[in-house]
mmCIF file of N, CA and C in Angstrom:
data_model
loop_
_atom_site.group_PDB
_atom_site.id
_atom_site.type_symbol
_atom_site.label_atom_id
_atom_site.label_comp_id
_atom_site.label_asym_id
_atom_site.label_seq_id
_atom_site.Cartn_x
_atom_site.Cartn_y
_atom_site.Cartn_z
ATOM 1 N N MET A 17 129.026 75.930 108.625
ATOM 2 C CA MET A 17 130.124 76.571 108.714
ATOM 3 C C MET A 17 130.134 77.855 108.047
ATOM 4 N N LYS A 18 129.495 77.686 106.814
ATOM 5 C CA LYS A 18 129.406 79.034 106.078
ATOM 6 C C LYS A 18 128.469 80.003 106.591
ATOM 7 N N LYS A 19 127.609 79.519 107.161
ATOM 8 C CA LYS A 19 126.397 80.541 107.796
ATOM 9 C C LYS A 19 126.975 80.993 108.788
ATOM 10 N N PHE A 20 128.098 80.390 109.776
ATOM 11 C CA PHE A 20 128.564 81.217 110.744
ATOM 12 C C PHE A 20 129.567 82.251 110.259
ATOM 13 N N PHE A 21 130.265 82.246 109.281
ATOM 14 C CA PHE A 21 131.140 83.333 108.653
ATOM 15 C C PHE A 21 130.342 84.279 108.296
ATOM 16 N N ILE A 22 129.435 84.082 107.411
ATOM 17 C CA ILE A 22 128.413 85.078 107.037
ATOM 18 C C ILE A 22 127.812 86.089 108.051
ATOM 19 N N ARG A 23 127.611 85.163 108.971
ATOM 20 C CA ARG A 23 126.623 86.040 110.264
ATOM 21 C C ARG A 23 128.038 87.003 110.869
ATOM 22 N N ILE A 24 129.190 86.480 111.103
ATOM 23 C CA ILE A 24 130.192 87.117 111.700
ATOM 24 C C ILE A 24 130.447 88.479 110.892
ATOM 25 N N PHE A 25 130.577 88.126 109.248
ATOM 26 C CA PHE A 25 130.678 89.107 108.511
ATOM 27 C C PHE A 25 129.762 90.297 108.635
ATOM 28 N N LEU A 26 128.272 89.621 108.485
ATOM 29 C CA LEU A 26 127.418 90.729 108.657
ATOM 30 C C LEU A 26 127.365 91.290 109.994
ATOM 31 N N LEU A 27 127.607 90.927 111.228
ATOM 32 C CA LEU A 27 128.043 91.570 112.308
ATOM 33 C C LEU A 27 128.912 92.517 112.160
ATOM 34 N N LEU A 28 130.177 92.631 111.424
ATOM 35 C CA LEU A 28 131.226 93.233 111.426
ATOM 36 C C LEU A 28 130.542 94.707 110.733
ATOM 37 N N LEU A 29 130.075 94.337 109.727
ATOM 38 C CA LEU A 29 129.310 95.214 108.788
ATOM 39 C C LEU A 29 128.617 96.135 109.141
ATOM 40 N N LEU A 30 127.629 95.431 109.896
ATOM 41 C CA LEU A 30 126.483 96.337 111.110
ATOM 42 C C LEU A 30 127.126 97.081 112.106
ATOM 43 N N SER A 31 128.228 96.656 112.573
ATOM 44 C CA SER A 31 128.738 97.455 113.499
ATOM 45 C C SER A 31 129.589 98.684 113.104
ATOM 46 N N PHE A 32 130.179 98.632 111.798
ATOM 47 C CA PHE A 32 130.385 99.695 111.228
ATOM 48 C C PHE A 32 129.529 100.942 110.340
ATOM 49 N N TYR A 33 128.385 99.925 110.007
ATOM 50 C CA TYR A 33 127.199 100.851 109.243
ATOM 51 C C TYR A 33 126.258 101.664 110.189
ATOM 52 N N PHE A 34 126.128 101.187 111.422
ATOM 53 C CA PHE A 34 125.025 101.651 112.443
ATOM 54 C C PHE A 34 125.390 102.659 113.741
ATOM 55 N N GLU A 35 126.752 103.082 113.223
ATOM 56 C CA GLU A 35 127.338 103.654 114.176
ATOM 57 C C GLU A 35 126.321 105.040 114.607
ATOM 58 N N THR A 36 125.990 105.246 115.773
ATOM 59 C CA THR A 36 124.922 106.325 116.139
ATOM 60 C C THR A 36 125.473 107.338 116.110
ATOM 61 N N GLN A 37 124.324 108.346 116.277
ATOM 62 C CA GLN A 37 124.881 109.873 116.659
ATOM 63 C C GLN A 37 125.391 109.839 117.923
ATOM 64 N N GLY A 38 124.788 109.513 118.832
ATOM 65 C CA GLY A 38 124.997 109.352 120.215
ATOM 66 C C GLY A 38 126.359 108.743 120.813
ATOM 67 N N ALA A 39 127.057 108.226 119.647
ATOM 68 C CA ALA A 39 127.985 107.398 119.867
ATOM 69 C C ALA A 39 129.019 108.189 120.971
ATOM 70 N N GLY A 40 129.633 107.557 121.816
ATOM 71 C CA GLY A 40 130.195 108.262 122.905
ATOM 72 C C GLY A 40 129.633 108.667 124.069
ATOM 73 N N LEU A 41 128.255 108.740 124.015
ATOM 74 C CA LEU A 41 127.298 109.319 125.203
ATOM 75 C C LEU A 41 127.406 108.024 126.184
ATOM 76 N N PHE A 42 127.004 108.457 127.462
ATOM 77 C CA PHE A 42 127.252 107.525 128.585
ATOM 78 C C PHE A 42 125.609 107.404 128.973
ATOM 79 N N VAL A 43 125.224 105.986 129.227
ATOM 80 C CA VAL A 43 124.004 105.656 129.664
ATOM 81 C C VAL A 43 124.160 104.668 130.705
ATOM 82 N N SER A 44 123.111 104.366 131.363
ATOM 83 C CA SER A 44 123.312 103.482 132.549
ATOM 84 C C SER A 44 122.327 102.215 132.214
ATOM 85 N N LEU A 45 122.767 101.292 133.282
ATOM 86 C CA LEU A 45 121.649 99.820 133.005
ATOM 87 C C LEU A 45 120.398 100.066 133.851
ATOM 88 N N LYS A 46 119.473 99.645 133.379
ATOM 89 C CA LYS A 46 118.006 100.077 134.283
ATOM 90 C C LYS A 46 118.017 98.728 135.366
ATOM 91 N N SER A 47 118.475 97.695 135.056
ATOM 92 C CA SER A 47 117.838 96.459 135.843
ATOM 93 C C SER A 47 119.462 95.577 136.560
ATOM 94 N N SER A 48 119.100 95.302 137.567
ATOM 95 C CA SER A 48 120.312 94.399 138.469
ATOM 96 C C SER A 48 120.598 93.257 137.619
ATOM 97 N N GLU A 49 120.006 92.600 136.538
ATOM 98 C CA GLU A 49 120.645 91.694 135.831
ATOM 99 C C GLU A 49 120.159 91.985 134.340
ATOM 100 N N VAL A 50 121.319 92.414 133.708
ATOM 101 C CA VAL A 50 121.454 92.620 132.162
ATOM 102 C C VAL A 50 122.558 91.723 131.548
ATOM 103 N N ASN A 51 121.797 91.110 130.376
ATOM 104 C CA ASN A 51 122.617 90.342 129.542
ATOM 105 C C ASN A 51 123.444 91.086 128.315
ATOM 106 N N MET A 52 124.415 90.983 128.336
ATOM 107 C CA MET A 52 125.434 91.494 127.337
ATOM 108 C C MET A 52 125.625 90.500 126.122
ATOM 109 N N ARG A 53 125.384 90.503 125.092
ATOM 110 C CA ARG A 53 125.031 89.687 124.077
ATOM 111 C C ARG A 53 126.561 90.108 122.972
ATOM 112 N N VAL A 54 126.829 88.992 122.261
ATOM 113 C CA VAL A 54 127.989 89.182 121.361
ATOM 114 C C VAL A 54 127.340 89.580 119.946
ATOM 115 N N GLY A 55 126.267 89.898 119.614
ATOM 116 C CA GLY A 55 125.660 90.446 118.482
ATOM 117 C C GLY A 55 124.234 91.034 119.104
ATOM 118 N N PRO A 56 123.455 91.626 117.835
ATOM 119 C CA PRO A 56 122.505 92.471 118.179
ATOM 120 C C PRO A 56 121.217 91.531 117.983
ATOM 121 N N GLY A 57 120.902 90.634 118.909
ATOM 122 C CA GLY A 57 119.717 89.708 118.921
ATOM 123 C C GLY A 57 119.840 88.678 119.885
ATOM 124 N N LYS A 58 118.895 88.106 120.106
ATOM 125 C CA LYS A 58 118.673 87.093 121.117
ATOM 126 C C LYS A 58 119.116 85.646 120.522
ATOM 127 N N GLU A 59 119.326 85.596 119.632
ATOM 128 C CA GLU A 59 120.274 84.384 118.848
ATOM 129 C C GLU A 59 121.851 84.393 119.003
ATOM 130 N N TYR A 60 122.199 85.710 119.369
ATOM 131 C CA TYR A 60 123.470 85.671 119.758
ATOM 132 C C TYR A 60 123.807 85.355 121.358
ATOM 133 N N PRO A 61 124.861 84.535 121.402
ATOM 134 C CA PRO A 61 125.232 84.177 122.918
ATOM 135 C C PRO A 61 125.520 85.433 123.801
ATOM 136 N N VAL A 62 125.301 84.737 124.996
ATOM 137 C CA VAL A 62 125.574 85.853 126.148
ATOM 138 C C VAL A 62 126.858 85.791 126.333
ATOM 139 N N SER A 63 127.393 86.920 126.355
ATOM 140 C CA SER A 63 128.959 86.925 126.546
ATOM 141 C C SER A 63 129.394 87.522 128.267
ATOM 142 N N TRP A 64 128.189 88.352 128.905
ATOM 143 C CA TRP A 64 128.277 88.713 130.206
ATOM 144 C C TRP A 64 127.106 88.977 130.690
ATOM 145 N N VAL A 65 126.774 88.772 131.742
ATOM 146 C CA VAL A 65 125.814 89.102 132.654
ATOM 147 C C VAL A 65 125.974 90.350 133.806
ATOM 148 N N PHE A 66 125.690 91.351 133.514
ATOM 149 C CA PHE A 66 125.898 92.355 134.844
ATOM 150 C C PHE A 66 124.671 92.030 135.780
ATOM 151 N N MET A 67 125.515 92.435 136.825
ATOM 152 C CA MET A 67 124.436 92.196 138.185
ATOM 153 C C MET A 67 124.160 93.310 139.047
ATOM 154 N N ARG A 68 124.115 94.557 138.518
ATOM 155 C CA ARG A 68 124.207 95.649 139.018
ATOM 156 C C ARG A 68 123.674 96.710 138.335
ATOM 157 N N ALA A 69 122.510 97.119 139.047
ATOM 158 C CA ALA A 69 121.815 98.458 137.988
ATOM 159 C C ALA A 69 122.375 99.662 138.209
ATOM 160 N N ASN A 70 122.491 100.390 137.529
ATOM 161 C CA ASN A 70 122.906 101.793 137.505
ATOM 162 C C ASN A 70 124.282 102.151 136.854
ATOM 163 N N LEU A 71 125.038 100.789 136.459
ATOM 164 C CA LEU A 71 126.087 100.712 135.927
ATOM 165 C C LEU A 71 126.467 101.725 134.720
ATOM 166 N N PRO A 72 127.261 102.555 134.678
ATOM 167 C CA PRO A 72 127.408 103.353 133.580
ATOM 168 C C PRO A 72 127.937 102.565 132.179
ATOM 169 N N MET A 73 127.666 102.644 131.252
ATOM 170 C CA MET A 73 127.806 102.155 129.912
ATOM 171 C C MET A 73 128.270 103.339 128.827
ATOM 172 N N GLN A 74 129.228 103.313 128.021
ATOM 173 C CA GLN A 74 129.432 103.945 126.888
ATOM 174 C C GLN A 74 128.855 103.501 125.768
ATOM 175 N N LEU A 75 127.671 104.324 125.002
ATOM 176 C CA LEU A 75 126.979 103.957 123.863
ATOM 177 C C LEU A 75 127.802 104.281 122.866
ATOM 178 N N MET A 76 127.810 103.025 121.700
ATOM 179 C CA MET A 76 128.845 102.789 120.594
ATOM 180 C C MET A 76 127.882 102.987 119.456
ATOM 181 N N ALA A 77 126.790 102.322 119.284
ATOM 182 C CA ALA A 77 126.297 101.945 118.078
ATOM 183 C C ALA A 77 125.038 101.388 118.519
ATOM 184 N N GLU A 78 123.761 101.770 117.406
ATOM 185 C CA GLU A 78 122.499 101.194 117.668
ATOM 186 C C GLU A 78 122.142 100.564 116.329
ATOM 187 N N PHE A 79 121.495 99.183 116.652
ATOM 188 C CA PHE A 79 120.974 98.523 115.332
ATOM 189 C C PHE A 79 119.777 98.018 115.947
ATOM 190 N N ASP A 80 118.477 98.615 115.376
ATOM 191 C CA ASP A 80 117.115 98.034 115.644
ATOM 192 C C ASP A 80 117.050 98.290 117.099
ATOM 193 N N GLN A 81 116.544 97.389 118.069
ATOM 194 C CA GLN A 81 116.299 97.266 119.564
ATOM 195 C C GLN A 81 117.470 96.973 120.245
ATOM 196 N N TRP A 82 118.908 97.033 119.376
ATOM 197 C CA TRP A 82 119.763 96.767 120.358
ATOM 198 C C TRP A 82 120.657 97.721 120.402
ATOM 199 N N ARG A 83 121.489 98.142 121.526
ATOM 200 C CA ARG A 83 122.455 98.998 121.704
ATOM 201 C C ARG A 83 123.843 98.436 121.937
ATOM 202 N N LYS A 84 125.036 98.818 121.320
ATOM 203 C CA LYS A 84 126.310 98.230 121.358
ATOM 204 C C LYS A 84 126.862 99.349 122.575
ATOM 205 N N VAL A 85 127.659 98.687 123.503
ATOM 206 C CA VAL A 85 128.058 99.285 124.707
ATOM 207 C C VAL A 85 129.376 99.081 125.185
ATOM 208 N N ARG A 86 129.999 99.499 125.855
ATOM 209 C CA ARG A 86 131.591 99.461 126.360
ATOM 210 C C ARG A 86 131.311 99.858 127.888
ATOM 211 N N PHE A 87 132.062 98.750 128.538
ATOM 212 C CA PHE A 87 132.056 99.026 130.009
ATOM 213 C C PHE A 87 133.421 99.748 130.379
ATOM 214 N N ILE A 88 133.558 100.291 131.412
ATOM 215 C CA ILE A 88 134.664 100.754 131.891
ATOM 216 C C ILE A 88 136.092 99.944 131.737
ATOM 217 N N ASP A 89 136.134 98.606 131.858
ATOM 218 C CA ASP A 89 136.960 97.803 131.596
ATOM 219 C C ASP A 89 137.565 97.300 130.312
ATOM 220 N N GLY A 90 136.455 97.919 129.366
ATOM 221 C CA GLY A 90 136.862 97.783 127.777
ATOM 222 C C GLY A 90 135.816 96.875 127.280
ATOM 223 N N THR A 91 134.862 96.219 128.122
ATOM 224 C CA THR A 91 134.161 94.993 127.591
ATOM 225 C C THR A 91 133.222 95.437 126.650
ATOM 226 N N VAL A 92 133.001 95.151 125.447
ATOM 227 C CA VAL A 92 131.878 95.652 124.374
ATOM 228 C C VAL A 92 130.920 94.309 124.074
ATOM 229 N N GLY A 93 129.825 94.781 124.092
ATOM 230 C CA GLY A 93 128.470 94.017 123.472
ATOM 231 C C GLY A 93 127.582 94.534 123.444
ATOM 232 N N TRP A 94 126.359 93.718 123.111
ATOM 233 C CA TRP A 94 125.215 94.434 122.710
ATOM 234 C C TRP A 94 123.945 94.043 123.863
ATOM 235 N N VAL A 95 123.344 95.197 124.258
ATOM 236 C CA VAL A 95 122.141 95.192 125.277
ATOM 237 C C VAL A 95 120.800 95.534 124.668
ATOM 238 N N HIS A 96 120.041 94.928 124.812
ATOM 239 C CA HIS A 96 118.535 95.398 124.183
ATOM 240 C C HIS A 96 118.379 96.744 125.093
ATOM 241 N N LYS A 97 117.777 97.671 124.211
ATOM 242 C CA LYS A 97 117.321 98.833 124.388
ATOM 243 C C LYS A 97 116.503 99.131 125.688
ATOM 244 N N ASN A 98 115.774 98.121 126.183
ATOM 245 C CA ASN A 98 114.800 98.370 127.198
ATOM 246 C C ASN A 98 115.826 97.835 128.656
ATOM 247 N N MET A 99 116.873 97.542 128.354
ATOM 248 C CA MET A 99 117.877 97.732 129.578
ATOM 249 C C MET A 99 118.593 98.549 129.712
ATOM 250 N N ILE A 100 118.635 99.810 129.091
ATOM 251 C CA ILE A 100 119.303 101.041 129.249
ATOM 252 C C ILE A 100 118.796 102.325 129.395
ATOM 253 N N SER A 101 119.180 102.968 130.248
ATOM 254 C CA SER A 101 118.507 104.466 130.880
ATOM 255 C C SER A 101 119.477 105.548 130.369
ATOM 256 N N ARG A 102 118.615 106.792 130.195
ATOM 257 C CA ARG A 102 119.570 107.745 129.789
ATOM 258 C C ARG A 102 119.908 108.661 131.420
ATOM 259 N N LYS A 103 119.688 107.890 132.353
ATOM 260 C CA LYS A 103 119.947 108.379 133.551
ATOM 261 C C LYS A 103 121.461 108.520 133.773
ATOM 262 N N SER A 104 121.964 109.254 134.228
ATOM 263 C CA SER A 104 123.546 109.639 134.322
ATOM 264 C C SER A 104 124.146 109.084 135.823
ATOM 265 N N SER A 105 125.168 107.943 135.715
ATOM 266 C CA SER A 105 125.787 107.539 136.641
ATOM 267 C C SER A 105 127.295 107.434 136.270
ATOM 268 N N ALA A 106 128.129 107.388 137.467
ATOM 269 C CA ALA A 106 129.506 107.470 137.258
ATOM 270 C C ALA A 106 129.986 106.294 138.014
ATOM 271 N N ILE A 107 131.224 105.921 137.948
ATOM 272 C CA ILE A 107 132.051 105.102 138.634
ATOM 273 C C ILE A 107 133.294 105.862 139.193
ATOM 274 N N VAL A 108 133.768 105.648 140.589
ATOM 275 C CA VAL A 108 134.891 106.246 140.913
ATOM 276 C C VAL A 108 135.780 105.573 140.567
ATOM 277 N N THR A 109 136.896 106.066 139.846
ATOM 278 C CA THR A 109 138.186 105.710 139.071
ATOM 279 C C THR A 109 139.145 105.695 139.918
ATOM 280 N N ASN A 110 139.384 106.849 140.768
ATOM 281 C CA ASN A 110 140.621 106.989 141.703
ATOM 282 C C ASN A 110 140.761 106.042 142.914
ATOM 283 N N GLU A 111 141.814 105.792 143.574
ATOM 284 C CA GLU A 111 141.779 104.953 144.836
ATOM 285 C C GLU A 111 140.605 105.361 145.707
ATOM 286 N N TYR A 112 140.379 106.660 145.766
ATOM 287 C CA TYR A 112 139.016 107.161 146.388
ATOM 288 C C TYR A 112 138.785 108.488 145.999
ATOM 289 N N ALA A 113 137.633 108.978 146.072
ATOM 290 C CA ALA A 113 137.522 110.570 145.841
ATOM 291 C C ALA A 113 136.643 111.102 147.193
ATOM 292 N N ILE A 114 137.046 112.269 147.299
ATOM 293 C CA ILE A 114 136.470 112.949 148.180
ATOM 294 C C ILE A 114 134.914 113.673 147.806
ATOM 295 N N MET A 115 134.342 113.572 148.878
ATOM 296 C CA MET A 115 132.873 114.301 148.612
ATOM 297 C C MET A 115 132.789 115.690 149.331
ATOM 298 N N TYR A 116 132.529 116.644 148.910
ATOM 299 C CA TYR A 116 132.646 118.034 149.502
ATOM 300 C C TYR A 116 131.107 118.617 149.695
ATOM 301 N N ARG A 117 130.905 119.338 150.808
ATOM 302 C CA ARG A 117 129.467 119.977 150.797
ATOM 303 C C ARG A 117 129.039 120.981 149.629
ATOM 304 N N HIS A 118 130.168 121.606 149.267
ATOM 305 C CA HIS A 118 130.285 122.554 147.874
ATOM 306 C C HIS A 118 130.912 122.126 146.876
ATOM 307 N N ALA A 119 130.664 122.851 145.875
ATOM 308 C CA ALA A 119 131.600 122.897 144.470
ATOM 309 C C ALA A 119 132.886 123.613 144.790
ATOM 310 N N SER A 120 133.416 123.059 145.879
ATOM 311 C CA SER A 120 134.852 123.511 145.842
ATOM 312 C C SER A 120 135.466 122.573 146.841
ATOM 313 N N LYS A 121 136.724 122.451 147.057
ATOM 314 C CA LYS A 121 137.634 121.657 148.047
ATOM 315 C C LYS A 121 137.590 122.165 149.398
ATOM 316 N N THR A 122 136.398 122.423 149.766
ATOM 317 C CA THR A 122 136.202 122.835 151.126
ATOM 318 C C THR A 122 135.035 122.246 151.829
ATOM 319 N N HIS A 123 135.010 121.666 153.137
ATOM 320 C CA HIS A 123 134.106 120.991 153.862
ATOM 321 C C HIS A 123 133.972 119.655 153.154
ATOM 322 N N PRO A 124 134.861 118.839 153.306
ATOM 323 C CA PRO A 124 134.801 117.583 153.093
ATOM 324 C C PRO A 124 133.700 116.627 153.730
ATOM 325 N N ILE A 125 132.879 115.860 153.387
ATOM 326 C CA ILE A 125 131.809 115.208 153.876
ATOM 327 C C ILE A 125 131.752 113.715 153.878
ATOM 328 N N ALA A 126 132.703 112.945 152.799
ATOM 329 C CA ALA A 126 132.914 111.748 152.886
ATOM 330 C C ALA A 126 133.862 111.215 151.918
ATOM 331 N N LYS A 127 134.366 110.134 152.297
ATOM 332 C CA LYS A 127 135.487 109.566 151.452
ATOM 333 C C LYS A 127 134.832 108.345 150.550
ATOM 334 N N ILE A 128 134.711 108.400 149.299
ATOM 335 C CA ILE A 128 134.345 107.159 148.541
ATOM 336 C C ILE A 128 135.426 106.371 147.765
ATOM 337 N N GLU A 129 135.052 105.414 147.959
ATOM 338 C CA GLU A 129 135.987 104.157 147.224
ATOM 339 C C GLU A 129 136.001 104.032 145.951
ATOM 340 N N LYS A 130 137.203 103.650 145.544
ATOM 341 C CA LYS A 130 137.217 103.075 143.761
ATOM 342 C C LYS A 130 136.171 102.128 143.442
ATOM 343 N N GLY A 131 135.615 102.470 142.562
ATOM 344 C CA GLY A 131 134.584 101.415 142.061
ATOM 345 C C GLY A 131 133.061 101.570 142.755
ATOM 346 N N VAL A 132 132.623 102.433 143.227
ATOM 347 C CA VAL A 132 131.537 102.777 143.825
ATOM 348 C C VAL A 132 130.766 103.813 142.593
ATOM 349 N N ILE A 133 129.418 103.070 142.719
ATOM 350 C CA ILE A 133 128.918 103.895 141.482
ATOM 351 C C ILE A 133 127.847 105.064 142.129
ATOM 352 N N LEU A 134 128.079 106.381 141.693
ATOM 353 C CA LEU A 134 127.397 107.247 142.101
ATOM 354 C C LEU A 134 126.072 107.909 141.158
ATOM 355 N N ARG A 135 125.081 108.343 141.406
ATOM 356 C CA ARG A 135 124.165 108.973 140.518
ATOM 357 C C ARG A 135 124.607 110.360 140.357
ATOM 358 N N ILE A 136 124.566 110.762 139.063
ATOM 359 C CA ILE A 136 124.762 112.300 138.890
ATOM 360 C C ILE A 136 123.691 113.145 139.072
ATOM 361 N N ILE A 137 123.781 114.385 139.652
ATOM 362 C CA ILE A 137 122.813 115.392 139.490
ATOM 363 C C ILE A 137 122.721 116.297 138.617
ATOM 364 N N LYS A 138 124.199 116.926 138.977
ATOM 365 C CA LYS A 138 124.442 118.293 137.969
ATOM 366 C C LYS A 138 126.024 118.373 138.043
ATOM 367 N N ARG A 139 126.401 119.086 137.016
ATOM 368 C CA ARG A 139 127.537 119.620 136.923
ATOM 369 C C ARG A 139 128.008 121.091 137.354
ATOM 370 N N ASP A 140 129.213 121.361 137.643
ATOM 371 C CA ASP A 140 129.358 122.848 137.960
ATOM 372 C C ASP A 140 131.197 122.881 137.662
ATOM 373 N N GLY A 141 131.344 123.009 136.551
ATOM 374 C CA GLY A 141 132.757 123.407 136.241
ATOM 375 C C GLY A 141 133.526 121.844 136.451
ATOM 376 N N ASP A 142 134.633 121.921 137.356
ATOM 377 C CA ASP A 142 135.156 120.711 137.526
ATOM 378 C C ASP A 142 134.859 119.715 138.566
ATOM 379 N N PHE A 143 133.586 120.048 138.934
ATOM 380 C CA PHE A 143 132.934 119.441 140.170
ATOM 381 C C PHE A 143 131.693 119.160 139.456
ATOM 382 N N VAL A 144 130.866 117.766 140.162
ATOM 383 C CA VAL A 144 129.855 117.035 139.782
ATOM 384 C C VAL A 144 128.845 116.833 141.219
ATOM 385 N N LYS A 145 127.757 117.446 141.114
ATOM 386 C CA LYS A 145 127.039 117.192 142.292
ATOM 387 C C LYS A 145 126.445 115.558 142.130
ATOM 388 N N VAL A 146 126.729 114.671 143.208
ATOM 389 C CA VAL A 146 126.625 113.165 143.130
ATOM 390 C C VAL A 146 125.451 112.953 144.220
ATOM 391 N N ASP A 147 124.725 111.901 143.894
ATOM 392 C CA ASP A 147 123.989 111.163 145.137
ATOM 393 C C ASP A 147 124.377 109.802 145.490
ATOM 394 N N ILE A 148 124.809 109.374 146.588
ATOM 395 C CA ILE A 148 124.984 107.845 146.726
ATOM 396 C C ILE A 148 124.110 107.400 148.176
ATOM 397 N N ASN A 149 123.305 106.779 148.080
ATOM 398 C CA ASN A 149 122.527 106.201 149.124
ATOM 399 C C ASN A 149 121.640 107.550 149.910
ATOM 400 N N ASN A 150 121.269 108.467 149.232
ATOM 401 C CA ASN A 150 120.760 109.601 149.483
ATOM 402 C C ASN A 150 121.523 110.542 150.485
ATOM 403 N N GLN A 151 122.795 110.239 149.935
ATOM 404 C CA GLN A 151 123.823 111.428 150.700
ATOM 405 C C GLN A 151 124.341 112.153 149.574
ATOM 406 N N LYS A 152 124.099 113.345 149.350
ATOM 407 C CA LYS A 152 124.416 114.617 148.548
ATOM 408 C C LYS A 152 125.609 115.242 148.833
ATOM 409 N N GLY A 153 126.243 115.330 147.686
ATOM 410 C CA GLY A 153 127.720 116.223 147.633
ATOM 411 C C GLY A 153 128.428 116.273 146.479
ATOM 412 N N TRP A 154 129.445 117.078 146.290
ATOM 413 C CA TRP A 154 130.124 117.183 145.270
ATOM 414 C C TRP A 154 131.420 116.488 145.206
ATOM 415 N N VAL A 155 131.806 115.948 143.941
ATOM 416 C CA VAL A 155 133.053 115.281 143.629
ATOM 417 C C VAL A 155 133.912 115.728 142.686
ATOM 418 N N GLU A 156 135.166 116.021 142.495
ATOM 419 C CA GLU A 156 135.800 116.150 141.337
ATOM 420 C C GLU A 156 135.649 115.533 140.204
ATOM 421 N N LYS A 157 135.276 116.118 139.109
ATOM 422 C CA LYS A 157 135.096 115.343 137.713
ATOM 423 C C LYS A 157 136.177 114.201 137.295
ATOM 424 N N GLY A 158 137.455 114.724 137.800
ATOM 425 C CA GLY A 158 138.449 113.947 137.103
ATOM 426 C C GLY A 158 138.752 112.473 137.811
ATOM 427 N N CYS A 159 138.028 112.237 139.034
ATOM 428 C CA CYS A 159 137.887 111.065 139.673
ATOM 429 C C CYS A 159 137.007 109.978 139.230
ATOM 430 N N LEU A 160 136.050 110.541 138.097
ATOM 431 C CA LEU A 160 134.987 109.400 137.796
ATOM 432 C C LEU A 160 134.957 109.185 136.319
ATOM 433 N N TRP A 161 134.494 108.186 135.985
ATOM 434 C CA TRP A 161 134.476 107.571 134.525
ATOM 435 C C TRP A 161 132.622 107.586 134.359
ATOM 436 N N GLY A 162 131.996 107.942 133.068
ATOM 437 C CA GLY A 162 130.754 107.824 132.955
ATOM 438 C C GLY A 162 130.143 109.274 132.573
ATOM 439 N N LEU A 163 131.003 110.078 132.774
ATOM 440 C CA LEU A 163 130.565 111.668 132.548
ATOM 441 C C LEU A 163 130.547 112.014 131.101
ATOM 442 N N ASN A 164 129.152 112.508 130.380
ATOM 443 C CA ASN A 164 129.166 113.064 129.090
ATOM 444 C C ASN A 164 129.667 114.284 129.247
ATOM 445 N N GLU A 165 130.111 114.817 128.165
ATOM 446 C CA GLU A 165 130.752 116.010 128.047
ATOM 447 C C GLU A 165 129.772 117.320 128.169
ATOM 448 N N ASP A 166 130.210 118.201 128.646
ATOM 449 C CA ASP A 166 129.264 119.308 128.432
ATOM 450 C C ASP A 166 128.543 119.639 127.344
#
């Protein structure tokens, strides 16, 4: 029991001490099956298994080979660095987002439902060029979660 409390204390200490300079940046999951653990190591239990590649995650801290991340719903845990990519992706947060042909509200080409994951190509002001299943277009950035600051 004493070892358990020591481990919890060390985990909390590590969480505060190893905050990364990249904290707040968004990354994405590389694989379609990624274990999220309660601590930075394989000895810690798995709290979630994410079953979708390219899910955006907010980077919170780093410790050795592990990255503490947060999902859109507030779920926080540790993922091995090999399961994380710097490729940009985002999730539609509004009921739907309109995809436009240009970085303006002209020429709508698609309606994208809430929860859909988009690959980020580039940004232009309030718009983001995205790709979904090889369909490219522009979406207002206010409809998305997972974007790094300019």
